[in-house]
mmCIF file of C-alpha atoms and ligand atoms in Angstrom:
data_model
loop_
_atom_site.group_PDB
_atom_site.id
_atom_site.type_symbol
_atom_site.label_atom_id
_atom_site.label_comp_id
_atom_site.label_asym_id
_atom_site.label_seq_id
_atom_site.Cartn_x
_atom_site.Cartn_y
_atom_site.Cartn_z
ATOM 1 C CA UNK R 1 33.779 141.407 200.430
ATOM 2 C CA UNK R 2 36.426 139.545 202.421
ATOM 3 C CA UNK R 3 36.176 142.928 204.672
ATOM 4 C CA UNK R 4 32.307 142.469 204.661
ATOM 5 C CA UNK R 5 31.882 139.112 206.233
ATOM 6 C CA UNK R 6 34.483 139.842 209.028
ATOM 7 C CA UNK R 7 33.034 143.228 210.111
ATOM 8 C CA UNK R 8 29.695 140.763 209.833
ATOM 9 C CA UNK R 9 31.672 138.340 212.227
ATOM 10 C CA UNK R 10 33.055 140.918 214.908
ATOM 11 C CA UNK R 11 29.132 142.061 215.098
ATOM 12 C CA UNK R 12 28.272 138.756 215.924
ATOM 13 C CA UNK R 13 25.940 138.457 213.018
ATOM 14 C CA UNK R 14 25.864 134.472 211.983
ATOM 15 C CA UNK R 15 27.836 133.971 208.492
ATOM 16 C CA UNK R 16 25.756 132.973 206.000
ATOM 17 C CA UNK R 17 26.955 129.558 203.802
ATOM 18 C CA UNK R 18 27.761 132.231 200.936
ATOM 19 C CA UNK R 19 29.905 134.350 203.335
ATOM 20 C CA UNK R 20 32.002 131.216 204.041
ATOM 21 C CA UNK R 21 32.550 130.650 200.398
ATOM 22 C CA UNK R 22 33.264 134.102 199.843
ATOM 23 C CA UNK R 23 36.141 133.446 202.516
ATOM 24 C CA UNK R 24 36.888 130.416 200.978
ATOM 25 C CA UNK R 25 38.061 132.771 198.162
ATOM 26 C CA UNK R 26 40.118 134.987 199.523
ATOM 27 C CA UNK R 27 43.229 136.044 197.769
ATOM 28 C CA UNK R 28 46.630 136.213 199.597
ATOM 29 C CA UNK R 29 45.862 139.513 201.482
ATOM 30 C CA UNK R 30 43.033 139.320 202.192
ATOM 31 C CA UNK R 31 43.508 135.270 204.457
ATOM 32 C CA UNK R 32 45.794 137.480 206.072
ATOM 33 C CA UNK R 33 43.042 139.284 207.978
ATOM 34 C CA UNK R 34 41.584 136.094 208.579
ATOM 35 C CA UNK R 35 44.316 134.839 210.169
ATOM 36 C CA UNK R 36 43.994 137.542 212.300
ATOM 37 C CA UNK R 37 41.019 137.684 213.188
ATOM 38 C CA UNK R 38 40.900 134.391 214.077
ATOM 39 C CA UNK R 39 43.860 134.459 216.500
ATOM 40 C CA UNK R 40 41.847 137.135 218.209
ATOM 41 C CA UNK R 41 39.215 134.148 218.582
ATOM 42 C CA UNK R 42 41.740 131.826 220.270
ATOM 43 C CA UNK R 43 43.100 134.780 222.244
ATOM 44 C CA UNK R 44 39.443 135.299 223.804
ATOM 45 C CA UNK R 45 38.409 131.633 223.834
ATOM 46 C CA UNK R 46 41.437 130.544 225.499
ATOM 47 C CA UNK R 47 43.993 133.150 226.028
ATOM 48 C CA UNK R 48 47.716 132.367 224.673
ATOM 49 C CA UNK R 49 47.424 128.518 225.549
ATOM 50 C CA UNK R 50 47.991 125.607 223.573
ATOM 51 C CA UNK R 51 47.115 121.385 223.729
ATOM 52 C CA UNK R 52 49.268 119.050 222.643
ATOM 53 C CA UNK R 53 47.965 115.491 221.997
ATOM 54 C CA UNK R 54 50.378 112.226 221.915
ATOM 55 C CA UNK R 55 50.077 109.715 219.683
ATOM 56 C CA UNK R 56 49.866 106.153 219.217
ATOM 57 C CA UNK R 57 49.702 104.802 216.099
ATOM 58 C CA UNK R 58 50.213 101.086 217.006
ATOM 59 C CA UNK R 59 48.370 99.147 214.285
ATOM 60 C CA UNK R 60 48.640 99.605 210.907
ATOM 61 C CA UNK R 61 47.036 96.651 210.075
ATOM 62 C CA UNK R 62 43.686 97.261 208.041
ATOM 63 C CA UNK R 63 40.821 95.747 206.484
ATOM 64 C CA UNK R 64 39.406 98.349 204.219
ATOM 65 C CA UNK R 65 41.108 100.345 200.815
ATOM 66 C CA UNK R 66 40.895 104.147 200.982
ATOM 67 C CA UNK R 67 41.990 105.005 197.841
ATOM 68 C CA UNK R 68 44.236 107.982 199.324
ATOM 69 C CA UNK R 69 45.973 106.625 201.997
ATOM 70 C CA UNK R 70 49.516 104.332 202.271
ATOM 71 C CA UNK R 71 47.843 101.586 204.458
ATOM 72 C CA UNK R 72 44.584 100.514 202.381
ATOM 73 C CA UNK R 73 44.697 96.760 202.455
ATOM 74 C CA UNK R 74 46.152 96.520 198.836
ATOM 75 C CA UNK R 75 49.395 98.254 199.383
ATOM 76 C CA UNK R 76 52.374 95.725 199.444
ATOM 77 C CA UNK R 77 54.615 98.196 200.560
ATOM 78 C CA UNK R 78 52.868 100.005 203.368
ATOM 79 C CA UNK R 79 54.689 98.473 206.578
ATOM 80 C CA UNK R 80 52.470 96.416 208.523
ATOM 81 C CA UNK R 81 52.565 96.283 212.621
ATOM 82 C CA UNK R 82 50.718 95.324 215.758
ATOM 83 C CA UNK R 83 52.135 96.758 218.145
ATOM 84 C CA UNK R 84 51.400 94.515 221.831
ATOM 85 C CA UNK R 85 49.339 95.329 224.821
ATOM 86 C CA UNK R 86 52.506 96.434 227.062
ATOM 87 C CA UNK R 87 54.122 98.222 224.306
ATOM 88 C CA UNK R 88 51.338 100.239 224.016
ATOM 89 C CA UNK R 89 51.375 101.053 227.299
ATOM 90 C CA UNK R 90 54.820 102.276 228.151
ATOM 91 C CA UNK R 91 54.056 103.988 224.635
ATOM 92 C CA UNK R 92 51.666 106.215 225.646
ATOM 93 C CA UNK R 93 53.541 106.604 229.363
ATOM 94 C CA UNK R 94 56.526 108.285 228.154
ATOM 95 C CA UNK R 95 54.140 110.526 226.194
ATOM 96 C CA UNK R 96 52.347 112.009 229.684
ATOM 97 C CA UNK R 97 56.348 112.465 230.867
ATOM 98 C CA UNK R 98 57.279 113.981 227.513
ATOM 99 C CA UNK R 99 54.468 116.582 229.397
ATOM 100 C CA UNK R 100 51.278 115.962 226.298
ATOM 101 C CA UNK R 101 47.856 116.237 227.261
ATOM 102 C CA UNK R 102 46.200 113.795 225.891
ATOM 103 C CA UNK R 103 47.358 110.651 224.352
ATOM 104 C CA UNK R 104 45.324 109.385 221.197
ATOM 105 C CA UNK R 105 45.149 105.516 220.414
ATOM 106 C CA UNK R 106 44.800 105.262 216.960
ATOM 107 C CA UNK R 107 44.664 101.862 214.785
ATOM 108 C CA UNK R 108 43.639 101.142 211.343
ATOM 109 C CA UNK R 109 40.545 98.772 210.995
ATOM 110 C CA UNK R 110 42.323 95.815 211.482
ATOM 111 C CA UNK R 111 40.352 92.356 211.605
ATOM 112 C CA UNK R 112 42.404 91.234 215.299
ATOM 113 C CA UNK R 113 41.595 93.871 217.688
ATOM 114 C CA UNK R 114 38.304 93.823 216.357
ATOM 115 C CA UNK R 115 38.008 90.414 217.022
ATOM 116 C CA UNK R 116 39.815 90.177 220.221
ATOM 117 C CA UNK R 117 37.736 93.840 221.563
ATOM 118 C CA UNK R 118 38.479 92.839 224.833
ATOM 119 C CA UNK R 119 42.462 93.053 224.513
ATOM 120 C CA UNK R 120 41.652 97.313 223.507
ATOM 121 C CA UNK R 121 39.058 98.064 225.790
ATOM 122 C CA UNK R 122 42.328 97.226 228.478
ATOM 123 C CA UNK R 123 44.594 98.866 226.899
ATOM 124 C CA UNK R 124 42.005 101.734 227.302
ATOM 125 C CA UNK R 125 41.607 101.231 230.831
ATOM 126 C CA UNK R 126 45.308 101.065 231.526
ATOM 127 C CA UNK R 127 46.796 103.725 229.116
ATOM 128 C CA UNK R 128 43.853 105.806 231.436
ATOM 129 C CA UNK R 129 44.850 104.716 234.630
ATOM 130 C CA UNK R 130 48.752 104.955 234.120
ATOM 131 C CA UNK R 131 49.024 107.902 232.361
ATOM 132 C CA UNK R 132 46.117 110.033 234.164
ATOM 133 C CA UNK R 133 45.186 111.937 231.235
ATOM 134 C CA UNK R 134 42.528 111.766 228.587
ATOM 135 C CA UNK R 135 42.653 109.303 226.022
ATOM 136 C CA UNK R 136 41.228 109.626 222.166
ATOM 137 C CA UNK R 137 40.515 106.982 220.424
ATOM 138 C CA UNK R 138 40.533 106.180 217.046
ATOM 139 C CA UNK R 139 38.991 102.281 216.218
ATOM 140 C CA UNK R 140 37.176 102.982 213.494
ATOM 141 C CA UNK R 141 33.694 101.962 212.419
ATOM 142 C CA UNK R 142 32.794 99.621 215.361
ATOM 143 C CA UNK R 143 29.537 98.766 216.414
ATOM 144 C CA UNK R 144 27.411 100.325 219.041
ATOM 145 C CA UNK R 145 27.869 97.895 221.870
ATOM 146 C CA UNK R 146 31.795 98.389 221.322
ATOM 147 C CA UNK R 147 31.622 101.670 221.159
ATOM 148 C CA UNK R 148 29.754 102.174 224.604
ATOM 149 C CA UNK R 149 32.943 99.835 225.480
ATOM 150 C CA UNK R 150 35.267 102.102 224.754
ATOM 151 C CA UNK R 151 33.289 104.781 226.655
ATOM 152 C CA UNK R 152 32.685 102.628 229.628
ATOM 153 C CA UNK R 153 36.238 101.639 229.965
ATOM 154 C CA UNK R 154 36.701 105.881 230.141
ATOM 155 C CA UNK R 155 37.774 106.694 226.598
ATOM 156 C CA UNK R 156 36.832 110.303 226.371
ATOM 157 C CA UNK R 157 37.334 111.645 222.450
ATOM 158 C CA UNK R 158 35.995 109.081 219.905
ATOM 159 C CA UNK R 159 38.119 109.877 216.588
ATOM 160 C CA UNK R 160 36.506 109.597 213.093
ATOM 161 C CA UNK R 161 36.855 111.076 210.293
ATOM 162 C CA UNK R 162 34.118 110.952 207.021
ATOM 163 C CA UNK R 163 36.696 113.261 205.173
ATOM 164 C CA UNK R 164 33.922 114.714 203.171
ATOM 165 C CA UNK R 165 30.569 115.513 203.800
ATOM 166 C CA UNK R 166 29.024 115.042 199.921
ATOM 167 C CA UNK R 167 28.449 111.436 199.362
ATOM 168 C CA UNK R 168 29.858 111.766 195.962
ATOM 169 C CA UNK R 169 33.590 112.378 196.620
ATOM 170 C CA UNK R 170 33.258 109.824 199.967
ATOM 171 C CA UNK R 171 32.127 107.102 197.873
ATOM 172 C CA UNK R 172 36.017 108.205 195.793
ATOM 173 C CA UNK R 173 38.013 108.332 198.720
ATOM 174 C CA UNK R 174 36.507 105.488 201.529
ATOM 175 C CA UNK R 175 35.370 102.627 198.566
ATOM 176 C CA UNK R 176 33.031 100.053 199.597
ATOM 177 C CA UNK R 177 31.742 101.627 203.333
ATOM 178 C CA UNK R 178 29.195 102.965 204.233
ATOM 179 C CA UNK R 179 28.824 106.896 204.465
ATOM 180 C CA UNK R 180 25.608 106.234 206.984
ATOM 181 C CA UNK R 181 27.590 103.474 209.135
ATOM 182 C CA UNK R 182 30.225 106.291 209.860
ATOM 183 C CA UNK R 183 28.545 108.949 210.228
ATOM 184 C CA UNK R 184 25.745 106.837 212.798
ATOM 185 C CA UNK R 185 29.103 105.842 214.607
ATOM 186 C CA UNK R 186 29.960 109.270 215.928
ATOM 187 C CA UNK R 187 26.470 109.736 216.612
ATOM 188 C CA UNK R 188 26.468 106.300 219.472
ATOM 189 C CA UNK R 189 29.651 107.641 220.777
ATOM 190 C CA UNK R 190 28.037 111.385 221.480
ATOM 191 C CA UNK R 191 25.179 109.797 222.843
ATOM 192 C CA UNK R 192 27.332 106.837 225.066
ATOM 193 C CA UNK R 193 29.453 110.603 227.105
ATOM 194 C CA UNK R 194 32.496 110.601 224.178
ATOM 195 C CA UNK R 195 33.280 114.042 222.682
ATOM 196 C CA UNK R 196 34.018 113.447 218.768
ATOM 197 C CA UNK R 197 36.320 114.633 216.506
ATOM 198 C CA UNK R 198 35.307 114.702 213.091
ATOM 199 C CA UNK R 199 37.632 115.513 210.409
ATOM 200 C CA UNK R 200 37.962 116.950 206.552
ATOM 201 C CA UNK R 201 40.682 115.555 204.135
ATOM 202 C CA UNK R 202 41.450 118.889 201.535
ATOM 203 C CA UNK R 203 42.853 118.401 197.744
ATOM 204 C CA UNK R 204 40.996 116.190 196.911
ATOM 205 C CA UNK R 205 38.463 117.021 194.220
ATOM 206 C CA UNK R 206 36.130 119.152 196.547
ATOM 207 C CA UNK R 207 34.440 121.709 195.817
ATOM 208 C CA UNK R 208 34.121 125.407 198.256
ATOM 209 C CA UNK R 209 29.941 124.065 198.408
ATOM 210 C CA UNK R 210 31.468 120.840 199.720
ATOM 211 C CA UNK R 211 33.710 122.665 202.076
ATOM 212 C CA UNK R 212 30.676 124.417 203.399
ATOM 213 C CA UNK R 213 28.042 121.563 203.519
ATOM 214 C CA UNK R 214 31.203 119.728 205.432
ATOM 215 C CA UNK R 215 31.194 123.084 207.875
ATOM 216 C CA UNK R 216 27.528 123.084 208.497
ATOM 217 C CA UNK R 217 27.442 119.033 208.700
ATOM 218 C CA UNK R 218 30.488 119.414 211.694
ATOM 219 C CA UNK R 219 28.369 121.963 213.480
ATOM 220 C CA UNK R 220 25.374 120.074 213.263
ATOM 221 C CA UNK R 221 26.809 116.549 214.688
ATOM 222 C CA UNK R 222 28.446 118.888 218.088
ATOM 223 C CA UNK R 223 32.096 117.959 216.956
ATOM 224 C CA UNK R 224 33.775 119.410 219.938
ATOM 225 C CA UNK R 225 36.936 119.174 217.700
ATOM 226 C CA UNK R 226 37.479 119.674 213.918
ATOM 227 C CA UNK R 227 40.624 119.355 212.147
ATOM 228 C CA UNK R 228 40.705 119.562 208.421
ATOM 229 C CA UNK R 229 44.028 118.034 206.178
ATOM 230 C CA UNK R 230 46.018 118.417 202.770
ATOM 231 C CA UNK R 231 45.721 115.338 200.704
ATOM 232 C CA UNK R 232 50.054 113.621 200.932
ATOM 233 C CA UNK R 233 50.076 111.733 197.808
ATOM 234 C CA UNK R 234 51.425 108.166 199.457
ATOM 235 C CA UNK R 235 53.022 105.571 197.639
ATOM 236 C CA UNK R 236 51.884 102.435 195.367
ATOM 237 C CA UNK R 237 48.368 103.607 196.035
ATOM 238 C CA UNK R 238 45.494 104.934 193.562
ATOM 239 C CA UNK R 239 45.247 108.305 194.748
ATOM 240 C CA UNK R 240 49.531 108.316 194.203
ATOM 241 C CA UNK R 241 50.480 111.878 191.689
ATOM 242 C CA UNK R 242 53.584 113.335 191.550
ATOM 243 C CA UNK R 243 52.022 116.524 192.188
ATOM 244 C CA UNK R 244 53.416 118.909 195.393
ATOM 245 C CA UNK R 245 50.605 119.220 197.962
ATOM 246 C CA UNK R 246 49.428 123.065 198.354
ATOM 247 C CA UNK R 247 49.064 123.513 201.929
ATOM 248 C CA UNK R 248 47.194 127.128 202.137
ATOM 249 C CA UNK R 249 43.812 125.989 201.923
ATOM 250 C CA UNK R 250 44.408 123.583 204.824
ATOM 251 C CA UNK R 251 45.833 127.038 206.211
ATOM 252 C CA UNK R 252 42.860 129.394 205.135
ATOM 253 C CA UNK R 253 39.997 126.235 206.230
ATOM 254 C CA UNK R 254 41.810 126.037 210.078
ATOM 255 C CA UNK R 255 40.937 129.785 209.992
ATOM 256 C CA UNK R 256 37.650 130.200 208.923
ATOM 257 C CA UNK R 257 37.136 126.475 211.026
ATOM 258 C CA UNK R 258 37.703 128.825 214.359
ATOM 259 C CA UNK R 259 35.746 131.305 213.275
ATOM 260 C CA UNK R 260 32.822 128.672 212.894
ATOM 261 C CA UNK R 261 33.868 126.672 215.962
ATOM 262 C CA UNK R 262 35.556 129.942 218.469
ATOM 263 C CA UNK R 263 35.190 127.695 221.596
ATOM 264 C CA UNK R 264 35.976 124.540 219.369
ATOM 265 C CA UNK R 265 40.000 122.267 219.449
ATOM 266 C CA UNK R 266 41.102 122.793 216.328
ATOM 267 C CA UNK R 267 45.110 120.921 215.781
ATOM 268 C CA UNK R 268 47.547 121.997 213.609
ATOM 269 C CA UNK R 269 48.765 118.491 212.400
ATOM 270 C CA UNK R 270 52.756 117.592 212.846
ATOM 271 C CA UNK R 271 51.665 114.193 210.362
ATOM 272 C CA UNK R 272 51.012 117.261 206.527
ATOM 273 C CA UNK R 273 54.181 119.038 206.754
ATOM 274 C CA UNK R 274 55.911 118.173 210.230
ATOM 275 C CA UNK R 275 57.514 120.584 212.199
ATOM 276 C CA UNK R 276 58.010 123.288 209.161
ATOM 277 C CA UNK R 277 54.741 123.703 208.400
ATOM 278 C CA UNK R 278 53.595 123.987 212.666
ATOM 279 C CA UNK R 279 54.557 127.903 212.939
ATOM 280 C CA UNK R 280 51.701 128.184 210.016
ATOM 281 C CA UNK R 281 49.058 126.476 211.030
ATOM 282 C CA UNK R 282 49.052 127.865 214.845
ATOM 283 C CA UNK R 283 49.062 131.137 212.960
ATOM 284 C CA UNK R 284 45.752 130.226 211.289
ATOM 285 C CA UNK R 285 44.181 129.996 214.720
ATOM 286 C CA UNK R 286 44.765 126.029 215.988
ATOM 287 C CA UNK R 287 44.696 125.789 218.798
ATOM 288 C CA UNK R 288 46.339 121.768 219.867
ATOM 289 C CA UNK R 289 49.722 120.652 218.682
ATOM 290 C CA UNK R 290 49.073 117.152 217.129
ATOM 291 C CA UNK R 291 50.812 113.991 216.779
ATOM 292 C CA UNK R 292 53.172 113.930 219.004
ATOM 293 C CA UNK R 293 55.123 110.730 218.950
ATOM 294 C CA UNK R 294 58.290 109.037 220.385
ATOM 295 C CA UNK R 295 60.948 108.523 218.286
ATOM 296 C CA UNK R 296 62.254 105.552 218.122
ATOM 297 C CA UNK R 297 59.546 102.969 218.910
ATOM 298 C CA UNK R 298 58.820 102.173 215.673
ATOM 299 C CA UNK R 299 55.699 104.192 216.138
ATOM 300 C CA UNK R 300 54.212 105.759 212.326
ATOM 301 C CA UNK R 301 52.676 108.766 211.336
ATOM 302 C CA UNK R 302 49.655 108.022 208.960
ATOM 303 C CA UNK R 303 49.697 110.676 206.324
ATOM 304 C CA UNK R 304 53.023 111.034 206.217
ATOM 305 C CA UNK R 305 54.694 108.004 208.097
ATOM 306 C CA UNK R 306 58.301 108.885 209.042
ATOM 307 C CA UNK R 307 58.279 112.275 208.904
ATOM 308 C CA UNK R 308 60.705 114.133 211.605
ATOM 309 C CA UNK R 309 60.107 111.079 213.895
ATOM 310 C CA UNK R 310 63.107 109.378 214.334
ATOM 311 C CA UNK R 311 65.071 112.610 214.476
ATOM 312 C CA UNK R 312 62.813 113.454 217.883
ATOM 313 C CA UNK R 313 61.707 116.360 216.147
ATOM 314 C CA UNK R 314 57.559 115.379 216.586
ATOM 315 C CA UNK R 315 58.422 115.814 220.127
ATOM 316 C CA UNK R 316 57.503 118.186 223.410
ATOM 317 C CA UNK R 317 60.662 120.109 223.451
ATOM 318 C CA UNK R 318 60.780 119.469 219.329
ATOM 319 C CA UNK R 319 58.156 121.803 219.112
ATOM 320 C CA UNK R 320 58.232 123.735 222.293
ATOM 321 C CA UNK R 321 60.064 126.059 220.094
ATOM 322 C CA UNK R 322 57.851 127.167 217.330
ATOM 323 C CA UNK R 323 55.111 127.792 220.039
ATOM 324 C CA UNK R 324 56.814 130.374 221.895
ATOM 325 C CA UNK R 325 57.623 131.838 218.390
ATOM 326 C CA UNK R 326 54.062 132.501 217.618
ATOM 327 C CA UNK R 327 53.273 133.883 220.790
ATOM 328 C CA UNK R 328 51.633 130.806 222.714
ATOM 329 C CA UNK R 329 52.937 129.013 225.817
ATOM 330 C CA UNK R 330 52.111 124.622 226.352
ATOM 331 C CA UNK R 331 49.026 124.897 228.458
ATOM 332 C CA UNK R 332 48.553 122.719 231.323
ATOM 333 C CA UNK R 333 46.650 119.153 232.263
ATOM 334 C CA UNK R 334 45.016 121.121 234.810
ATOM 335 C CA UNK R 335 43.175 123.737 232.084
ATOM 336 C CA UNK R 336 42.863 120.681 228.973
ATOM 337 C CA UNK R 337 40.425 118.503 231.564
ATOM 338 C CA UNK R 338 38.334 122.262 232.239
ATOM 339 C CA UNK R 339 38.409 122.275 229.483
ATOM 340 C CA UNK R 340 36.543 118.936 227.854
ATOM 341 C CA UNK R 341 34.345 119.541 231.127
ATOM 342 C CA UNK R 342 33.113 122.442 229.730
ATOM 343 C CA UNK R 343 33.143 120.752 225.919
ATOM 344 C CA UNK R 344 30.883 118.230 227.271
ATOM 345 C CA UNK R 345 28.895 120.101 229.640
ATOM 346 C CA UNK R 346 28.266 122.068 226.438
ATOM 347 C CA UNK R 347 26.477 119.210 224.926
ATOM 348 C CA UNK R 348 24.566 117.517 227.268
ATOM 349 C CA UNK R 349 22.876 121.651 227.571
ATOM 350 C CA UNK R 350 22.504 120.856 223.393
ATOM 351 C CA UNK R 351 21.148 117.741 224.086
ATOM 352 C CA UNK R 352 18.609 119.268 227.003
ATOM 353 C CA UNK R 353 17.680 121.764 224.443
ATOM 354 C CA UNK R 354 17.298 119.944 221.565
ATOM 355 C CA UNK R 355 15.022 117.263 224.014
ATOM 356 C CA UNK R 356 13.382 120.309 225.097
ATOM 357 C CA UNK R 357 14.830 119.567 228.269
HETATM 358 S S1 SF4 T 1 42.257 105.987 205.912
HETATM 359 FE FE1 SF4 T 1 41.979 104.702 207.799
HETATM 360 S S2 SF4 T 1 39.761 102.990 207.542
HETATM 361 FE FE2 SF4 T 1 41.332 103.539 205.126
HETATM 362 S S3 SF4 T 1 43.193 102.643 204.848
HETATM 363 FE FE3 SF4 T 1 43.553 103.737 205.606
HETATM 364 S S4 SF4 T 1 43.608 103.279 207.858
HETATM 365 FE FE4 SF4 T 1 42.158 102.169 206.526
#
């Protein structure tokens, strides 16, 4: 069955929901075939080049209580910090000098920055000016006016993960939050000229139908970067479990997303199982390595708050050998700029078509 679906794909026939479900049910032998095709598709669109994203998680304060998250409001054991503008900009410059192609400025939904929004806007402007790199902002849910301010400050990307597109599951994961408000923020970001990243969490009780629905939603909202991460149990949270996370579903999702989003950016996240899981994610068809974090600056990851950070493994030099081992190479800033310009162009083209223009 899987062979048939892959043949159909190679004949350029769009995959149906049923086809995607067949791929999601693939056995190990069949999975290897899906990974191989995903690599071929990546090669077709991106050659052998991958992009690197630097990550500055500058505030771990959050007003929300997502059940899966270590930094949820009610978790008294998660370390809280809020970096100053100077610390954030310096970390971004160091990351830029180390060779990343984008700076991802991420925070929990920290009331401080929501109330002192101009500070955040200035940080985006300064990071952009001092690094001359693309900037992604991951600030959580904002008002339309705030999103527009970030776009005007030069932010290229707005990342806001739904984690699931099943409303029922959303209510269990992102308690006390509005599904629609979150989706609408992405719409506003797009109409303000930013590219959007959408994300899924896997291993949280989702069904194959939920996954197919999520992939379709990601297509519908024209996400230019799509990511999937495996749920990792967090200490002192309602979803804490002794179960060891199984990353195999994430690898299959990456490969299927490569088939469904051939020309889009798909991250291999170091945040799930560190440097040891990078090779498998790249071999499944990812073409972005995130989250590269400068060591010894007191900056955390998200799902794995400390893994591989202070020993310097989550750095450009720490991942270079793995990239080479996969037959890939680190791309250039120029190529990254061209790629996001193409993604923007494609989007504006879609908009014209949708409006009949
Ligand atoms: S996932 Fe984000 S919004 Fe939810 S609690 Fe964690 S930091 Fe806050």
